[in-house]
Structures are given as C-alpha cells and as structure tokens.
Amino acid sequence: HFTGIQQFKLQLSLRLVIALYFFAGIGWCKHASTINEVGSCNSNFNDSNPSSSVNEFITEAYFEKHASLIDSDFRGFISKEIPLEFCEVLQDKLEPVPKLSISHRHLIGEGSHRHLSSSIRLEIQPSSKFTLPAHFCDAILVERLPSGVFADPFELQHLLQRGVFTSAAFFGDTNLELPSVRSNRSIVEIHMDIGPDILSGNNNGMEINIEVPLHARYAPLGEHGFSRIEFSAPDLFTGCSFEGKSHKQSCIFLSTNKSLELKAGAVVWDVPCGIKEHTGIVSVVTFFSAIVSALLVVFTAFRYSDTTGCNNLKQM
Amino acid sequence: MATISFRSLMLFSAVLRLFLIIYGEWQDTHMEVRYTDVDYLVFSDAASLMALGKSPYERSTYRYSPLIAFLLIPNALIHRTWGKILFSVSDLLVGYFIRTILKLRGVPENLCTYSVMAWLLNPFTFTIGTRGNCEPIVCAMVLWIIICLMNGNLLHAAFWYGLIVHLRIYPIIYAFPIILTLDQSHFQSGKKPILTDWISSKIQSTNGSGSIKVTDPCHIWVSLKSMFTRGRILFGLISAAVFFFCTGFFFYLYAWEFLHEALLYHLTRTDPRHNFSIYFYHIYLHYEHEFALSEKLISFLPQVMVQLVLIWRFAQDLPFCFFLQTLAFVAFNKVITAQYFVWFFCLLPLVLPWTNMKLKWEGWACILFWIGAQSHWLMWGYLLEFNGKHVFMQLWMASLLFLAANTYVMVTFILRHTSSPVFKQLEHGHSNISTKID
C-alpha cells in the first residue's frame, strides 16, 4: 500500500540523492587530479608503456604530414624519413641492425572478427655487438590495413593494459559502424620489446608473434556474395633507444627490404557481402510486410470489442 | 500454487543480481568472451573523461546524455561495478513500482506478485542491468511517471517526463496518450483522480455488461475540443521546460557534439549492419546511394499509422496503451537491438491482470513464437557474423518472421484485453476518495 506519506518520503529521498550526486559531481569535476587518464580515442590513439624503448610512432609522424593513408605516400615517407631522429649518431655503433623477417603470416578465426598473426624472425650476427651501454630495442610492425577492415582502438588498449604489446598506435577511421564505402583506411603500429638477450649477443635469433585483432566492415555490394580483402606485407622497423646526456634518445631503422622476406603467400579475407540483385525484391517485400503488419494491428484495434463476452479475468 | 511473498521475491531477485554482477567480474577476467556489455565500457570511459573535466563525447560511440556518464563517475572513483549496481537497483525499483501501480488499482496480492515476477525473473531483465545496460533507469522513470499521474501529481510527472525524453527520446511517443488522459473529467484542481480498480473491471467483465468505452470517437472529440486545459498546459510547459533546459545546458557545455551524438544521431539513425529490424538489408542494399525523401517517408508510414490508431483506441487505458505503443515502436523501428525489449517488458506486468489470455496455451503460444523467432534470427546472425557464411537473405527473412511474431503478440493482447481506463470521471462535489485497495 503506497500511502501519501510513503510517497512523500520516497520523493524526498530521491531528491536528496540527486542533490548529493549533483554537488559531489561538481566537486569532483573541479578537483579531480588523481584519476588515471583514459586514452582519448577521437581520430587517433596511441598508448605507450612507460618502459617502452621507443615512444615515437612512425605513423604519427606520417599523419602529421599527410591527411590520409595512401600506400605510395607512405612508401615515400619511409624512404625519405627513416631512419628517424638521431640515427646518424647511432648508426655506426648499431650497425648491423637486427635482421627482421616475416616467417609466417595468416588470419586466425572465422567470420567478421579475426586475428592477423605475424611471426617475426629476429636475427643478429654473432660477431656484431651493440657497443652502446644500456640500450633497448623494439621490433616495430606497421600494418597498413586494407579498406574494409579495421582495428578497434579500445580493444588494442585493453591488450596493452594486459601487457600483450609493449606499445601500440592506431590512426585512421575510428568509426566502427560505417560500411566500407563510407569509411577510410586505418593503420596499426605495434611495438614489441626485443629483449636484452639478443642485443647482448647471448641469443642469435628469436621469434616474436604478434596477433592483431581485426574486424570486417560491411563490404560493398557484389555479384557473387563475397568480397575479397587482401593484406599487403607489413612494414618492419627496429627502434632502439639509449640514455643520452640529458634525456632518452631513440632511433628507428627500417628493416631493410632486402632482408624482409615474406615467405607466406598473400593473406586474403573473404567477407560476405550483399548481392545487388536482391535490391528490388528485398525493398518490395520489406515495405509490403511492414504495411501488412501495420494494417493487421490497426484492423484489430478497430475491431477491438470493449466487451469481453463470457471470458473472465484471471482468477487467483 | 504456493504463495510467494513480495518481500521474498525482492530478496531473491536482489541476491540473484548481486551474484550475476560478481560472476560477471569473474567472467570478464578469466574468459575471452566478456559478460559485460560493450556499452558499459563506453559509459565507464565517458564517465572517466567527465571526471577529468573533459567531454564524455571524446569517447567514440558514446551516444547518450551526459547525465548517464555523470551517474557513473563513481566507476572511476570507487569501483567499476558501481554502474552495474546502480542499474540493478533500478531494476529492483521497477519491480517495486510495478507492485505499487497494481496495488493502487486494487489488484489482489497474489496476482500482483506474479505480475512482478514477470519482470524480476525475466532473463532479459536481470541480465541487462547486471551486464551494465542503463535501460532499467529509463524503465523506472516511465513507471514513476505513471505513479505520479495516478496520484494526481502532474508537476512531478511533467518534470520526470521532460527528463526521460531528454535521456532517451523514445518516450516522446507517450506524449499524446498522457495529454489525452489529462482530461478535466479526471483531473481537477485540488482533487485526487479516482482510479478504476481491478475488482470493478472484473465485475463488469463477468456481467458481460456494457463496456467501459476505452476511447470512443465522441470522447476524443470532446477531449480535443477542450484540449487546452490547465493540467495539459502545465504538463506540456513543465516537461518542455525541463527537456529544453537539459538540452540547452549540455549544449552550452559540449556544443554540437552533444547535440549530434545524444539527439540527432538517434533521430536519423539508419544502420546497415544486421539487426532484428526488417529494414536492415534494405538499408544495406541502398547504402551506396542516398534514400529519396519518398523512401524515407514510406518507411515511417507503418510506424506512424500504428501509433496514431493505438493512441486513439487505448489512450484512456494508459498502461495498456504504453505497452502496445512501445511494442509497436520497437517492432516497426529501422533499428532493433535486444536492449529495446526491456522498454515494453517493464510495462507487460501492468497489463497482465487485465488480460483474458491464459498461459495454456495462448500465453505459451505468444512466448514460444516470440522467443522462437528471435532464436531463429540469432542462429542466422551467428552464421553470418561468427562463421562468415553468406546468409543475408535468410537473416532478412528471419527478421520478417520476427516482425510476424511481434504482430501476433500485439494482436493477441488486443483481442484478449479487458478494457480498463485508469481514471474514473470525477463529478463536482465528490470527495477525494481513492479506490479501495486490499
């Protein structure tokens, strides 16, 4: 039984809760300073582990100069801009750089949500040794995603928090809902720590496996029901950093395309797509069904009898 | 059938939800497939941004009022499950409000309890709050508005109505039936409205005697003629003021991003990706070129037609009208996701005491047809999304079947309903006596 007094008490309680919330919220919004920041994910996302060797992102540098991802522009950018930064100083001491190659590359999973798996083989000549003390290197994988496929930046952030990657960056179209025809390409850059063993010469080679979770957009309409997406070879770099006189310095090298060997065939993803031929019949039947259903409800409402005849209400 | 007390039911429901929240945390940590809805992560991220003094719309896919993010700020400050607890408490509040409404109308205790069970023990409802979806808050507000109206508190009803339309937009469809209900014969200054109770409805029904006219054309005409009553004007002004204040305030804070993401997106949303709506494949096949104005209008026609007729026929039986309107709104919408179902699930218990539909077998037919059609759709959806099969045609036909199921449910409820306007006509000089409540 909901008396007037009880109702008044409930209303008063609700008002007090709302007021408390309001003032508490104003207070926290003004003075919040201890909360960990969540990566903002407007058009780009990058997040680094504080202990990551290289905090710069190649793709970030690319997008500072280019508005969108075009393969020829990116290749030109790499050939001109890499090695980056302080490499003239480092190159003598760091040559030869670790040799990176893709030993295996394939798509894992079925359907619209898969993982692009790349196994990177890392080799260093036993005779060569880094002469700089206290340096660290990352293997850097840059995936230029084809149109029709995207990575979820929040998923990447989640993987980062779990320590799957050392650091990651995502640039491009973050609208996860648009079909291919309305979306732009995107690019993912993953950094993986190489580890001190190989740099010190204790280990001549190692393999790093990187799995990037990807999702398919709705493909353009086709004739045969499937749209084929082909993945180009990724770009591999090595990024190294060392403690300079005043601050940490880093250098990024292209793993030379002479050494880059893609042993596996091109990776393809067949995505189901709508068939153009269906357009007419689907539109007609859709609207016809909607109209018929609506008319059924309307007709029933008009025919609705206020009397219930000999049927009784539920007896309990 | 053993009697279950309402107190025991609420206690059990609370424990169940608490268990699911704890289980959800375990599953999120230990399994690849999360229990938590992806929307909850969106809310939490937006709330964290807001706590830092930033716009919640920096979080992409956050398409709600900033109020939702504001409510979830404790997610960042206290614990990430705060929001789930809040939504589950709202879920329990819905159960409490359902009982309140039914008791106000004199529904017997057992029938009340079983009706409330239709919400509290519905798997859709107890998973939606515990997975982190905010719809229970909206449902609680809708029921609170009904309670305010039943108690004659127009100002409160108007305030919450303006707020809920700001939060979710879809309750705008309730505007007309509410306005029609605010008739001078039901609401008079200084007098509490008199409610039609369940017992008198039953007596009239068993007597087969004359119908309580739900909404006859003559009544509508009289209502339209005297449209601008004090109650209606007040309700309209206050609810509009609250809506525009909230909208204006957040526009001042967050500018066009708020307006686009929280309002315009929902008004213009067409999603080519597969969902329960019959329109999804049509939209996908036409996505490469813009829709003509005529195409857009045609797709609205069934929705508008059904809404207007339902309002015209059932406005006086407010809970029943709300239920049918919401079910129709969801069924004929261009986009349908599972969270929309709770919008009418919270209203279903309010109409159950007035239906002549027996569980065996009409009730079971509705339940099995609706769930079966949905499961059928989900099967094809799984094959498309997780197995990569080309089943667009089959999936679209499954959505047609789901529309058929929704239509069947609507038609069955209409045919088996005993009309019961919520409010009785007041006469001048009558004392303010509410209907007798058990």
JSON list of N, CA, C and O in Angstrom, two decimals, chain B residues 330-353:
[
{"chain": "B", "resi": 330, "resn": "VAL", "atom": "N", "xyz": [9.06, -0.51, -31.22]},
{"chain": "B", "resi": 330, "resn": "VAL", "atom": "CA", "xyz": [10.25, -1.35, -31.39]},
{"chain": "B", "resi": 330, "resn": "VAL", "atom": "C", "xyz": [10.12, -2.21, -32.64]},
{"chain": "B", "resi": 330, "resn": "VAL", "atom": "O", "xyz": [11.04, -2.31, -33.44]},
{"chain": "B", "resi": 331, "resn": "ALA", "atom": "N", "xyz": [8.95, -2.83, -32.83]},
{"chain": "B", "resi": 331, "resn": "ALA", "atom": "CA", "xyz": [8.78, -3.77, -33.94]},
{"chain": "B", "resi": 331, "resn": "ALA", "atom": "C", "xyz": [8.92, -3.09, -35.30]},
{"chain": "B", "resi": 331, "resn": "ALA", "atom": "O", "xyz": [9.45, -3.68, -36.24]},
{"chain": "B", "resi": 332, "resn": "PHE", "atom": "N", "xyz": [8.45, -1.84, -35.42]},
{"chain": "B", "resi": 332, "resn": "PHE", "atom": "CA", "xyz": [8.46, -1.18, -36.72]},
{"chain": "B", "resi": 332, "resn": "PHE", "atom": "C", "xyz": [9.64, -0.22, -36.88]},
{"chain": "B", "resi": 332, "resn": "PHE", "atom": "O", "xyz": [9.72, 0.52, -37.86]},
{"chain": "B", "resi": 333, "resn": "ASN", "atom": "N", "xyz": [10.56, -0.23, -35.92]},
{"chain": "B", "resi": 333, "resn": "ASN", "atom": "CA", "xyz": [11.68, 0.68, -35.99]},
{"chain": "B", "resi": 333, "resn": "ASN", "atom": "C", "xyz": [12.71, 0.24, -37.03]},
{"chain": "B", "resi": 333, "resn": "ASN", "atom": "O", "xyz": [12.78, -0.94, -37.38]},
{"chain": "B", "resi": 334, "resn": "LYS", "atom": "N", "xyz": [13.53, 1.18, -37.49]},
{"chain": "B", "resi": 334, "resn": "LYS", "atom": "CA", "xyz": [14.52, 0.86, -38.51]},
{"chain": "B", "resi": 334, "resn": "LYS", "atom": "C", "xyz": [15.71, 0.10, -37.94]},
{"chain": "B", "resi": 334, "resn": "LYS", "atom": "O", "xyz": [16.45, -0.54, -38.68]},
{"chain": "B", "resi": 335, "resn": "VAL", "atom": "N", "xyz": [15.89, 0.25, -36.67]},
{"chain": "B", "resi": 335, "resn": "VAL", "atom": "CA", "xyz": [16.96, -0.48, -36.00]},
{"chain": "B", "resi": 335, "resn": "VAL", "atom": "C", "xyz": [16.37, -1.11, -34.74]},
{"chain": "B", "resi": 335, "resn": "VAL", "atom": "O", "xyz": [15.67, -0.43, -33.99]},
{"chain": "B", "resi": 336, "resn": "ILE", "atom": "N", "xyz": [16.63, -2.37, -34.52]},
{"chain": "B", "resi": 336, "resn": "ILE", "atom": "CA", "xyz": [16.15, -3.04, -33.30]},
{"chain": "B", "resi": 336, "resn": "ILE", "atom": "C", "xyz": [17.33, -3.78, -32.69]},
{"chain": "B", "resi": 336, "resn": "ILE", "atom": "O", "xyz": [17.93, -4.65, -33.32]},
{"chain": "B", "resi": 337, "resn": "THR", "atom": "N", "xyz": [17.63, -3.41, -31.45]},
{"chain": "B", "resi": 337, "resn": "THR", "atom": "CA", "xyz": [18.62, -4.19, -30.71]},
{"chain": "B", "resi": 337, "resn": "THR", "atom": "C", "xyz": [17.96, -4.76, -29.47]},
{"chain": "B", "resi": 337, "resn": "THR", "atom": "O", "xyz": [16.91, -4.28, -29.05]},
{"chain": "B", "resi": 338, "resn": "ALA", "atom": "N", "xyz": [18.58, -5.77, -28.88]},
{"chain": "B", "resi": 338, "resn": "ALA", "atom": "CA", "xyz": [17.95, -6.52, -27.78]},
{"chain": "B", "resi": 338, "resn": "ALA", "atom": "C", "xyz": [17.62, -5.63, -26.59]},
{"chain": "B", "resi": 338, "resn": "ALA", "atom": "O", "xyz": [16.66, -5.87, -25.87]},
{"chain": "B", "resi": 339, "resn": "GLN", "atom": "N", "xyz": [18.39, -4.58, -26.37]},
{"chain": "B", "resi": 339, "resn": "GLN", "atom": "CA", "xyz": [18.13, -3.74, -25.19]},
{"chain": "B", "resi": 339, "resn": "GLN", "atom": "C", "xyz": [16.79, -3.02, -25.30]},
{"chain": "B", "resi": 339, "resn": "GLN", "atom": "O", "xyz": [16.24, -2.63, -24.29]},
{"chain": "B", "resi": 340, "resn": "TYR", "atom": "N", "xyz": [16.26, -2.86, -26.51]},
{"chain": "B", "resi": 340, "resn": "TYR", "atom": "CA", "xyz": [14.98, -2.17, -26.65]},
{"chain": "B", "resi": 340, "resn": "TYR", "atom": "C", "xyz": [13.84, -2.99, -26.04]},
{"chain": "B", "resi": 340, "resn": "TYR", "atom": "O", "xyz": [12.78, -2.45, -25.72]},
{"chain": "B", "resi": 341, "resn": "PHE", "atom": "N", "xyz": [14.03, -4.31, -25.92]},
{"chain": "B", "resi": 341, "resn": "PHE", "atom": "CA", "xyz": [12.93, -5.16, -25.46]},
{"chain": "B", "resi": 341, "resn": "PHE", "atom": "C", "xyz": [12.50, -4.82, -24.05]},
{"chain": "B", "resi": 341, "resn": "PHE", "atom": "O", "xyz": [11.34, -4.98, -23.69]},
{"chain": "B", "resi": 342, "resn": "VAL", "atom": "N", "xyz": [13.43, -4.37, -23.22]},
{"chain": "B", "resi": 342, "resn": "VAL", "atom": "CA", "xyz": [13.04, -4.06, -21.82]},
{"chain": "B", "resi": 342, "resn": "VAL", "atom": "C", "xyz": [12.10, -2.87, -21.76]},
{"chain": "B", "resi": 342, "resn": "VAL", "atom": "O", "xyz": [11.43, -2.68, -20.76]},
{"chain": "B", "resi": 343, "resn": "TRP", "atom": "N", "xyz": [12.08, -2.06, -22.83]},
{"chain": "B", "resi": 343, "resn": "TRP", "atom": "CA", "xyz": [11.18, -0.91, -22.82]},
{"chain": "B", "resi": 343, "resn": "TRP", "atom": "C", "xyz": [9.72, -1.36, -22.68]},
{"chain": "B", "resi": 343, "resn": "TRP", "atom": "O", "xyz": [8.93, -0.68, -22.02]},
{"chain": "B", "resi": 344, "resn": "PHE", "atom": "N", "xyz": [9.36, -2.49, -23.30]},
{"chain": "B", "resi": 344, "resn": "PHE", "atom": "CA", "xyz": [7.98, -2.96, -23.13]},
{"chain": "B", "resi": 344, "resn": "PHE", "atom": "C", "xyz": [7.87, -4.08, -22.10]},
{"chain": "B", "resi": 344, "resn": "PHE", "atom": "O", "xyz": [6.78, -4.34, -21.58]},
{"chain": "B", "resi": 345, "resn": "PHE", "atom": "N", "xyz": [8.97, -4.74, -21.77]},
{"chain": "B", "resi": 345, "resn": "PHE", "atom": "CA", "xyz": [8.93, -5.75, -20.72]},
{"chain": "B", "resi": 345, "resn": "PHE", "atom": "C", "xyz": [8.53, -5.15, -19.38]},
{"chain": "B", "resi": 345, "resn": "PHE", "atom": "O", "xyz": [7.86, -5.79, -18.57]},
{"chain": "B", "resi": 346, "resn": "CYS", "atom": "N", "xyz": [8.93, -3.91, -19.13]},
{"chain": "B", "resi": 346, "resn": "CYS", "atom": "CA", "xyz": [8.59, -3.28, -17.85]},
{"chain": "B", "resi": 346, "resn": "CYS", "atom": "C", "xyz": [7.13, -2.89, -17.79]},
{"chain": "B", "resi": 346, "resn": "CYS", "atom": "O", "xyz": [6.59, -2.65, -16.71]},
{"chain": "B", "resi": 347, "resn": "LEU", "atom": "N", "xyz": [6.47, -2.82, -18.94]},
{"chain": "B", "resi": 347, "resn": "LEU", "atom": "CA", "xyz": [5.05, -2.44, -18.99]},
{"chain": "B", "resi": 347, "resn": "LEU", "atom": "C", "xyz": [4.15, -3.67, -19.06]},
{"chain": "B", "resi": 347, "resn": "LEU", "atom": "O", "xyz": [2.96, -3.59, -18.74]},
{"chain": "B", "resi": 348, "resn": "LEU", "atom": "N", "xyz": [4.72, -4.81, -19.45]},
{"chain": "B", "resi": 348, "resn": "LEU", "atom": "CA", "xyz": [3.93, -6.03, -19.56]},
{"chain": "B", "resi": 348, "resn": "LEU", "atom": "C", "xyz": [3.24, -6.42, -18.25]},
{"chain": "B", "resi": 348, "resn": "LEU", "atom": "O", "xyz": [2.04, -6.75, -18.27]},
{"chain": "B", "resi": 349, "resn": "PRO", "atom": "N", "xyz": [3.92, -6.38, -17.11]},
{"chain": "B", "resi": 349, "resn": "PRO", "atom": "CA", "xyz": [3.23, -6.75, -15.86]},
{"chain": "B", "resi": 349, "resn": "PRO", "atom": "C", "xyz": [2.03, -5.86, -15.54]},
{"chain": "B", "resi": 349, "resn": "PRO", "atom": "O", "xyz": [1.14, -6.28, -14.80]},
{"chain": "B", "resi": 350, "resn": "LEU", "atom": "N", "xyz": [2.00, -4.64, -16.10]},
{"chain": "B", "resi": 350, "resn": "LEU", "atom": "CA", "xyz": [0.89, -3.74, -15.80]},
{"chain": "B", "resi": 350, "resn": "LEU", "atom": "C", "xyz": [-0.38, -4.13, -16.56]},
{"chain": "B", "resi": 350, "resn": "LEU", "atom": "O", "xyz": [-1.46, -3.65, -16.21]},
{"chain": "B", "resi": 351, "resn": "VAL", "atom": "N", "xyz": [-0.24, -4.93, -17.59]},
{"chain": "B", "resi": 351, "resn": "VAL", "atom": "CA", "xyz": [-1.42, -5.31, -18.38]},
{"chain": "B", "resi": 351, "resn": "VAL", "atom": "C", "xyz": [-1.85, -6.75, -18.10]},
{"chain": "B", "resi": 351, "resn": "VAL", "atom": "O", "xyz": [-2.97, -7.12, -18.43]},
{"chain": "B", "resi": 352, "resn": "LEU", "atom": "N", "xyz": [-0.98, -7.53, -17.48]},
{"chain": "B", "resi": 352, "resn": "LEU", "atom": "CA", "xyz": [-1.30, -8.94, -17.25]},
{"chain": "B", "resi": 352, "resn": "LEU", "atom": "C", "xyz": [-2.58, -9.16, -16.43]},
{"chain": "B", "resi": 352, "resn": "LEU", "atom": "O", "xyz": [-3.36, -10.05, -16.75]},
{"chain": "B", "resi": 353, "resn": "PRO", "atom": "N", "xyz": [-2.82, -8.39, -15.38]},
{"chain": "B", "resi": 353, "resn": "PRO", "atom": "CA", "xyz": [-4.05, -8.64, -14.61]},
{"chain": "B", "resi": 353, "resn": "PRO", "atom": "C", "xyz": [-5.33, -8.37, -15.39]},
{"chain": "B", "resi": 353, "resn": "PRO", "atom": "O", "xyz": [-6.41, -8.77, -14.95]}
]
